[in-house]
XYZ file of C-alpha atoms in Angstrom:
414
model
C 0.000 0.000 0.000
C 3.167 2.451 0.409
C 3.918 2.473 -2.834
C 0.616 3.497 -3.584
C 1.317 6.673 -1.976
C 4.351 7.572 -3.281
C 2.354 8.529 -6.199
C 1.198 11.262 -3.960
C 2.750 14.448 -3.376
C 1.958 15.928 0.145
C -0.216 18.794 0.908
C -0.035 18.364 4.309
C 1.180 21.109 7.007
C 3.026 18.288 8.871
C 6.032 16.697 8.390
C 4.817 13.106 9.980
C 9.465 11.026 8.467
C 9.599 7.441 8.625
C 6.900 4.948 9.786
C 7.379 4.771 13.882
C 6.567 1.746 15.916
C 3.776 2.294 18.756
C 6.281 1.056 21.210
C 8.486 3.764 20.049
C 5.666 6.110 19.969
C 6.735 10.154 21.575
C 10.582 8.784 20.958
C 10.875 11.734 18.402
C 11.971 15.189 19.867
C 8.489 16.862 17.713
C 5.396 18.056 19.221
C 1.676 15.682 19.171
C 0.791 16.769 15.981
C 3.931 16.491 14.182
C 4.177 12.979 15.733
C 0.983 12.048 14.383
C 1.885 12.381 10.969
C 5.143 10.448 11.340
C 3.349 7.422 12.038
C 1.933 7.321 8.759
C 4.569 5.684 5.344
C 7.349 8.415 6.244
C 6.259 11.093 4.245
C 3.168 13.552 4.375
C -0.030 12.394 4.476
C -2.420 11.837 1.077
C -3.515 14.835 -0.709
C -5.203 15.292 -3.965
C -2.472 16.388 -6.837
C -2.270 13.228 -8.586
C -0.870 12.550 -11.798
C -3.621 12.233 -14.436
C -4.280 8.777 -15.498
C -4.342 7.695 -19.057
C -8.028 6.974 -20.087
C -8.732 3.440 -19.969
C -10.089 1.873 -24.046
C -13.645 1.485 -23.925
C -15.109 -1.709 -25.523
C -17.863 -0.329 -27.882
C -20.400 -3.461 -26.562
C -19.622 -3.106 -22.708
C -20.348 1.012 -23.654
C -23.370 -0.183 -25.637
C -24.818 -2.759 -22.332
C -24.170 0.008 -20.154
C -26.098 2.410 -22.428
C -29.157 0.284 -22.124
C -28.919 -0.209 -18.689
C -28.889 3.362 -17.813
C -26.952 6.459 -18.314
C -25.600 6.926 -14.620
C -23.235 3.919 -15.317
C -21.924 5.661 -18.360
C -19.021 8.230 -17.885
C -18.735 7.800 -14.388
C -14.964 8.192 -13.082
C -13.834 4.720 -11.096
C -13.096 4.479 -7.110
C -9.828 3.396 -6.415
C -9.722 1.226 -3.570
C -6.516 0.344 -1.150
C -6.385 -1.921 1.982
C -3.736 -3.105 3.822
C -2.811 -4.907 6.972
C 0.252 -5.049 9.733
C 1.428 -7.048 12.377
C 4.778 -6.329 14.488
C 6.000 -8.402 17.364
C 8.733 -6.816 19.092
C 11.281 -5.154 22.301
C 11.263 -1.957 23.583
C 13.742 -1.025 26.741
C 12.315 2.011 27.537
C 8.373 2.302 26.886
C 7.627 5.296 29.278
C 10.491 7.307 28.099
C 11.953 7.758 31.800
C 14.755 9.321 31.976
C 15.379 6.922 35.797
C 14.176 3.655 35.698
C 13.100 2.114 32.615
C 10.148 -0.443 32.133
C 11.467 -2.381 28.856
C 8.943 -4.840 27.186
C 7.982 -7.216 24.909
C 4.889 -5.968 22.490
C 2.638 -7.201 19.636
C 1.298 -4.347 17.661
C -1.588 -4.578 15.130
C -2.875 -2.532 12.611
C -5.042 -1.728 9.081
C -5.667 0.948 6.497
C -7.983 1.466 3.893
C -8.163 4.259 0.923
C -10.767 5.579 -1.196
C -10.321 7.529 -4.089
C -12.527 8.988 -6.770
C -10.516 10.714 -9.844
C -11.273 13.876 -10.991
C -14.221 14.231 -12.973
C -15.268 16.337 -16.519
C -16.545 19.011 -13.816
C -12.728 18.882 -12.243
C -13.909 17.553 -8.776
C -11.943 14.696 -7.378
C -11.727 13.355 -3.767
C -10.059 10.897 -0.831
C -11.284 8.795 2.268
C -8.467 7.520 3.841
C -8.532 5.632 7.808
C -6.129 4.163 9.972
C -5.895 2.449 13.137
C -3.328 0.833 15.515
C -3.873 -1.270 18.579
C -0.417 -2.104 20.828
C -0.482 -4.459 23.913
C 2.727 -4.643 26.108
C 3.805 -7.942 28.209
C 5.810 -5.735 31.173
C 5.143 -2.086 31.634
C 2.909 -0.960 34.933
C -0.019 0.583 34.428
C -0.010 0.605 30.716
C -1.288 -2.566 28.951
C -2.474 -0.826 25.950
C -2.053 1.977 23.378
C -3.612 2.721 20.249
C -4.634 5.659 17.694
C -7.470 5.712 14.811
C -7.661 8.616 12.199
C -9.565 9.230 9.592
C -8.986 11.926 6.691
C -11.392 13.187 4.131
C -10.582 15.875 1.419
C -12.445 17.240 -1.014
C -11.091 19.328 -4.277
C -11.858 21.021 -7.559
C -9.548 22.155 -10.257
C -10.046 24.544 -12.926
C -9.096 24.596 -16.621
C -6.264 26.751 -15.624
C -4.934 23.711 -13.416
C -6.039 26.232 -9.745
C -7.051 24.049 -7.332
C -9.294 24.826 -4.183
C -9.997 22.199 -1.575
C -11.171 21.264 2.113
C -9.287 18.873 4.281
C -11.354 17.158 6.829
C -9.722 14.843 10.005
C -10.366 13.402 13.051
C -7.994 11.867 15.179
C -7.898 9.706 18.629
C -4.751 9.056 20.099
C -3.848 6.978 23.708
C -0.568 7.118 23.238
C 2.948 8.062 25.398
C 5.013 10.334 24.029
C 7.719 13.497 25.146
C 4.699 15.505 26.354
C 7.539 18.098 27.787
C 8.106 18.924 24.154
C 4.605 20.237 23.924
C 4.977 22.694 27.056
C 3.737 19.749 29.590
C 5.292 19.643 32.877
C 5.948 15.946 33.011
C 9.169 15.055 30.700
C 6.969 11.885 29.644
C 3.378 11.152 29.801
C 0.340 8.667 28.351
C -1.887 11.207 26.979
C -5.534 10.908 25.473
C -7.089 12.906 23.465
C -9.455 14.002 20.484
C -8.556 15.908 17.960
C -10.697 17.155 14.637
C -9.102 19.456 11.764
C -10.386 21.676 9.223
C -8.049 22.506 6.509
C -9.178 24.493 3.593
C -6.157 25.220 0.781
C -5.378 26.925 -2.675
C -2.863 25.717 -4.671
C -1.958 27.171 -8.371
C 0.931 26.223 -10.901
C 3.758 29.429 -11.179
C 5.536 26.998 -14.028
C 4.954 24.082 -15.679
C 7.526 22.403 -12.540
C 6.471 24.678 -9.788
C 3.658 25.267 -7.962
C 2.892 27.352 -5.276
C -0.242 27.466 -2.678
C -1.505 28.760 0.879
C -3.779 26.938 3.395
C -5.407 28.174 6.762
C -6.433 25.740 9.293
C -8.554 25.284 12.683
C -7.470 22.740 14.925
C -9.246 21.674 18.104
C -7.272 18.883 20.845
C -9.487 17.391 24.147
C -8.003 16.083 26.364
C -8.444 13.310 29.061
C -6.829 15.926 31.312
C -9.212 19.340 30.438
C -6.524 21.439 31.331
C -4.407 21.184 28.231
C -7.432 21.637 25.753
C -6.815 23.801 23.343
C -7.596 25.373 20.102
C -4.872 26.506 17.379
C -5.426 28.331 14.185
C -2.584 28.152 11.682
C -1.758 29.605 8.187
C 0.985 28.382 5.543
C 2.551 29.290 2.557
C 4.700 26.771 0.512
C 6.578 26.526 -2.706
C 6.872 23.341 -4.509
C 9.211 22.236 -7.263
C 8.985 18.360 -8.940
C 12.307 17.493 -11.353
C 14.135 14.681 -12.848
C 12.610 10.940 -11.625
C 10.188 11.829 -9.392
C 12.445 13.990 -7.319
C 11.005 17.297 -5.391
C 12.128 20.047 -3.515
C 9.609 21.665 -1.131
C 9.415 25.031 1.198
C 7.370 26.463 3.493
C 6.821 29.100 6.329
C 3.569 28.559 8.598
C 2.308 30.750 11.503
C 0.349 29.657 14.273
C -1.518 30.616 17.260
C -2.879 28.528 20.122
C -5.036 29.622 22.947
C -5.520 26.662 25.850
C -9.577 26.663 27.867
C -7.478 26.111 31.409
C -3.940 25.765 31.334
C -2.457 28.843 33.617
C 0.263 31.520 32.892
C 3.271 31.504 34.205
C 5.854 34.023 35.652
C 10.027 33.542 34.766
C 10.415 31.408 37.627
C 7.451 28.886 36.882
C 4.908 30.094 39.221
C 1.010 30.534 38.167
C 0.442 34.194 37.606
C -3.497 34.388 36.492
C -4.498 34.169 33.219
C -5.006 31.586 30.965
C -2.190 30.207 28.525
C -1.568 31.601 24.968
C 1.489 31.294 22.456
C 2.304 31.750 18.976
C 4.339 30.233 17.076
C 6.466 31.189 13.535
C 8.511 28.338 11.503
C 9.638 27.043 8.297
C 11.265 24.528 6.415
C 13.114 22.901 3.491
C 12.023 19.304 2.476
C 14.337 17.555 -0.689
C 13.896 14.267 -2.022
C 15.892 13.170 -4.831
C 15.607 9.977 -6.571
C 18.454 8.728 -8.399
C 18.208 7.323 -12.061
C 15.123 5.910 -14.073
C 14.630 2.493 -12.045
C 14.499 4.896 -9.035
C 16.569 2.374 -7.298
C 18.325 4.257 -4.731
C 16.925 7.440 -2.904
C 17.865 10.612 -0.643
C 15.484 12.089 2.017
C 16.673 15.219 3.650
C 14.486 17.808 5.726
C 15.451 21.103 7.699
C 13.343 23.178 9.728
C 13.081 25.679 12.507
C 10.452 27.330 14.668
C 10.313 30.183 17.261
C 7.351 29.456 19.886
C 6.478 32.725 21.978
C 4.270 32.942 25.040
C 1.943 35.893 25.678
C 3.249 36.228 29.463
C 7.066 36.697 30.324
C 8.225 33.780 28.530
C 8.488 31.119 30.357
C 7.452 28.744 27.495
C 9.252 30.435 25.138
C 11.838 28.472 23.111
C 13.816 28.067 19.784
C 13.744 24.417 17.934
C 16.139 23.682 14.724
C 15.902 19.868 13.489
C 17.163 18.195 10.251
C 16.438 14.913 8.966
C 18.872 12.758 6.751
C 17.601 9.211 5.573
C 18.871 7.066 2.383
C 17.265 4.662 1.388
C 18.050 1.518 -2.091
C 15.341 -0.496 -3.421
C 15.734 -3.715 -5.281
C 13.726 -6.428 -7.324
C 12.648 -7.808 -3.611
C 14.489 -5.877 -0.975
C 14.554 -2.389 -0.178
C 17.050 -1.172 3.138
C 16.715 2.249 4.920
C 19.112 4.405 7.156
C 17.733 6.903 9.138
C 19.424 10.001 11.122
C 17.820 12.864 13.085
C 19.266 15.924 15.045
C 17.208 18.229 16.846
C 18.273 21.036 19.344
C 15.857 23.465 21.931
C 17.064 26.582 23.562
C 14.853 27.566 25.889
C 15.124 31.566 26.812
C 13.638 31.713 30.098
C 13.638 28.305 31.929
C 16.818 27.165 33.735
C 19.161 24.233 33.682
C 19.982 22.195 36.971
C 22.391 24.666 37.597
C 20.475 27.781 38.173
C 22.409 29.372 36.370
C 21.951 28.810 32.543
C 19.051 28.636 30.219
C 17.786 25.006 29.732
C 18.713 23.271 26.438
C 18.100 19.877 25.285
C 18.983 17.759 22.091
C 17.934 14.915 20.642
C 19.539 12.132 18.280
C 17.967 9.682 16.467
C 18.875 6.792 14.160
C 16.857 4.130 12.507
C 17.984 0.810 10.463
C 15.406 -1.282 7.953
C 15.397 -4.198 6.074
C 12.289 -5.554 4.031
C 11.215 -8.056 1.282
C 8.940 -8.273 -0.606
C 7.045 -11.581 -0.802
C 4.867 -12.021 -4.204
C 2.761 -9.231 -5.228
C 0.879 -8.355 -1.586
C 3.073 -9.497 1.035
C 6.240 -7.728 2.286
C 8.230 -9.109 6.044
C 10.882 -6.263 7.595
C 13.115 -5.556 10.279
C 13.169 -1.929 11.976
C 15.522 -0.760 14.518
C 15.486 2.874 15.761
C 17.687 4.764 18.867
C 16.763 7.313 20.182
C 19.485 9.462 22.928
C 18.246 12.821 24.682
C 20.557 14.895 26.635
C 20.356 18.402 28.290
C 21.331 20.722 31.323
C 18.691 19.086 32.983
C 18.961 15.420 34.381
C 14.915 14.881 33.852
C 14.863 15.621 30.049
C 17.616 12.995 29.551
C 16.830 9.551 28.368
C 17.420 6.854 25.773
C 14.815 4.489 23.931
C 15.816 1.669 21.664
C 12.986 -0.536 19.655
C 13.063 -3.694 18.107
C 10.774 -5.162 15.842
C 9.576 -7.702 12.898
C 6.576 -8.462 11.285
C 4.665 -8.093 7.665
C 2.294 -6.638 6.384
C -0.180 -7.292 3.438
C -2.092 -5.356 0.836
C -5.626 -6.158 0.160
């Protein structure tokens, strides 16, 4: 089913890398959302700008049945339909991400996929359905048996004669799940956290060449929690360049403004303490996304993403912080087997909060490194290895830990 998507280019605002294992779930220095995406093929998630397809040859007597039949089975543009399946049984040393005493386990993760897609039609409307959902049980960890996340994605679009496209993305997503919540502005450095969270994304997008297009998208973005002090609601805008060449090979860029105002969550003064008020913060970033395939039979290829983002409080600044993260992954495909190698550096400066010395501001960086193997077994079936590391230090002993995970298993496409 991946390679069904890489058909795809990505519309979407987030830059969910490299399919992450639920055991390994939060064991990327990025914030919920961002993390979200991840978990889904590596790159970002479906969106509408599909190559054309070549018109199918009619047969003049299946034309002529269908003519007598009735004329709503005549012109109509096919579904595409795309299921698939997973199963991973695997080791992970450090589920709760503690940065003290570590509660390693043994886990069995399942999960499934489906996508629905209807071509554009003479009228230049074309649309998506796409779902997920994950279900991970653990052998060893207290007071976690579980996790799991479901999604699903809807977008609608139309394009003009001029190739202008206007559309509306539509998501819902529920996620139990433990992850670096201290990333996000928690105050707990890791944390199972359960929420609901629905998305309304409408976008423009319009060719500048015949290579290049360029196109803006506002969003509305509402998280519940289990916890009703960390609900929120964000609004975000975007702006992004992109540029296809050579075998499938693209070069994208993009700067995206945000604000977020929390129901309950309290202000805070330089030294921590609640001052009145409720939370707000904004948030300005950007980034450069490249992916270069190399040669015709698009055998080997190069992944490489930078990014940065200032996030700003409304009070004194307690929260406020500087991010810059790169990605670097390579990855060769053959007949059957196809091997990855994955590397990730992130660094946070934080400009008010302190180290464990008192005396400097707190920092904290994060690498990352990933290893797979798979092979492909007949036309639906493909087994893999994954391996992925993940080391966090700072100037504060509670923000450091490592996380390894394990794991093998298949999947299947329907």
């Amino acid at each position: 089913m991946r390679d069904f998507y890489n058909r795809i280019p990505g519309l979407s605002l987030f830059s969910f890398i490299l399919l992450v294992p639920a055991s390994s779930w939060g064991q990327t220095t990025v914030s919920e959302d961002e993390m979200l995406d991840q978990l889904l093929f590596g790159d970002n998630l479906p969106s509408l700008d599909m190559e054309p397809e070549k018109p199918e040859a009619i047969d003049p007597m299946i034309n002529e049945v269908q003519t007598v039949i009735g004329e709503y089975l005549v012109g109509l543009p096919r579904w595409e339909k795309d299921f698939g399946a997973r199963m991973d049984l695997g080791w992970a040393d450090n589920v709760l991400l503690s940065p003290f005493e570590k509660d390693a386990s043994g886990f069995l993760k399942t999960s499934i996929d489906a996508f629905l897609h209807r071509p554009k039609d003479e009228n230049g409307f074309q649309t998506y359905l796409y779902a997920f959902g994950e279900f991970t049980a653990y052998s060893d960890v207290k007071g976690m048996n579980d996790s799991s996340l479901f999604m699903i994605q809807d977008e609608l679009g139309w394009m003009g004669a001029n190739q202008n496209e206007i559309g509306l993305q539509l998501k819902y997503t529920y996620y139990d799940q433990v992850y670096d919540a201290s990333f996000n502005e928690f105050d707990k450095a890791s944390s199972k956290v359960q929420a609901n969270q629905f998305e309304i994304r409408p976008f423009l997008r319009a060719p500048a060449t015949e290579n290049i297009d360029l196109g803006a998208e506002v969003a509305l973005l509402g998280v519940i929690y289990r916890d009703p002090s960390e609900d929120n609601l964000e609004t975000q805008t975007r702006f992004f360049l992109n540029k296809g060449y050579g075998f499938g090979s693209k070069l994208e860029v993009d700067l995206t403004g945000a604000r977020r105002e929390y129901d309950n969550r309290e202000l805070r003064d330089r030294n921590g303490l609640p001052m009145g008020g409720t939370f707000k913060r904004w948030s300005l970033g950007g980034g450069v996304n490249w992916t270069h395939t190399l040669g015709t039979r698009k055998i080997w290829q190069i992944k490489a993403n930078g990014d940065f983002k200032g996030i700003m409080d409304d009070g004194p600044g307690y929260y406020d912080y500087n991010l810059i993260r790169g990605d670097f992954s390579i990855a060769r495909r053959g007949v059957k087997w196809k091997t990855s190698l994955g590397l990730g550096l992130s660094k946070y400066n934080y400009k008010t909060q302190l180290g464990d010395d008192g005396q400097n501001t707190l920092y904290r960086s994060s690498i990352e490194t990933s290893l797979s193997l798979e092979r492909a077994f007949g036309k639906n079936w493909t087994g893999f290895l994954e391996w992925r590391r993940e080391q966090d230090s700072s100037n504060a002993r509670g923000y450091e830990y490592n996380a390894s995970t394990f794991s093998i298993g298949g999947d299947r496409s329907l």
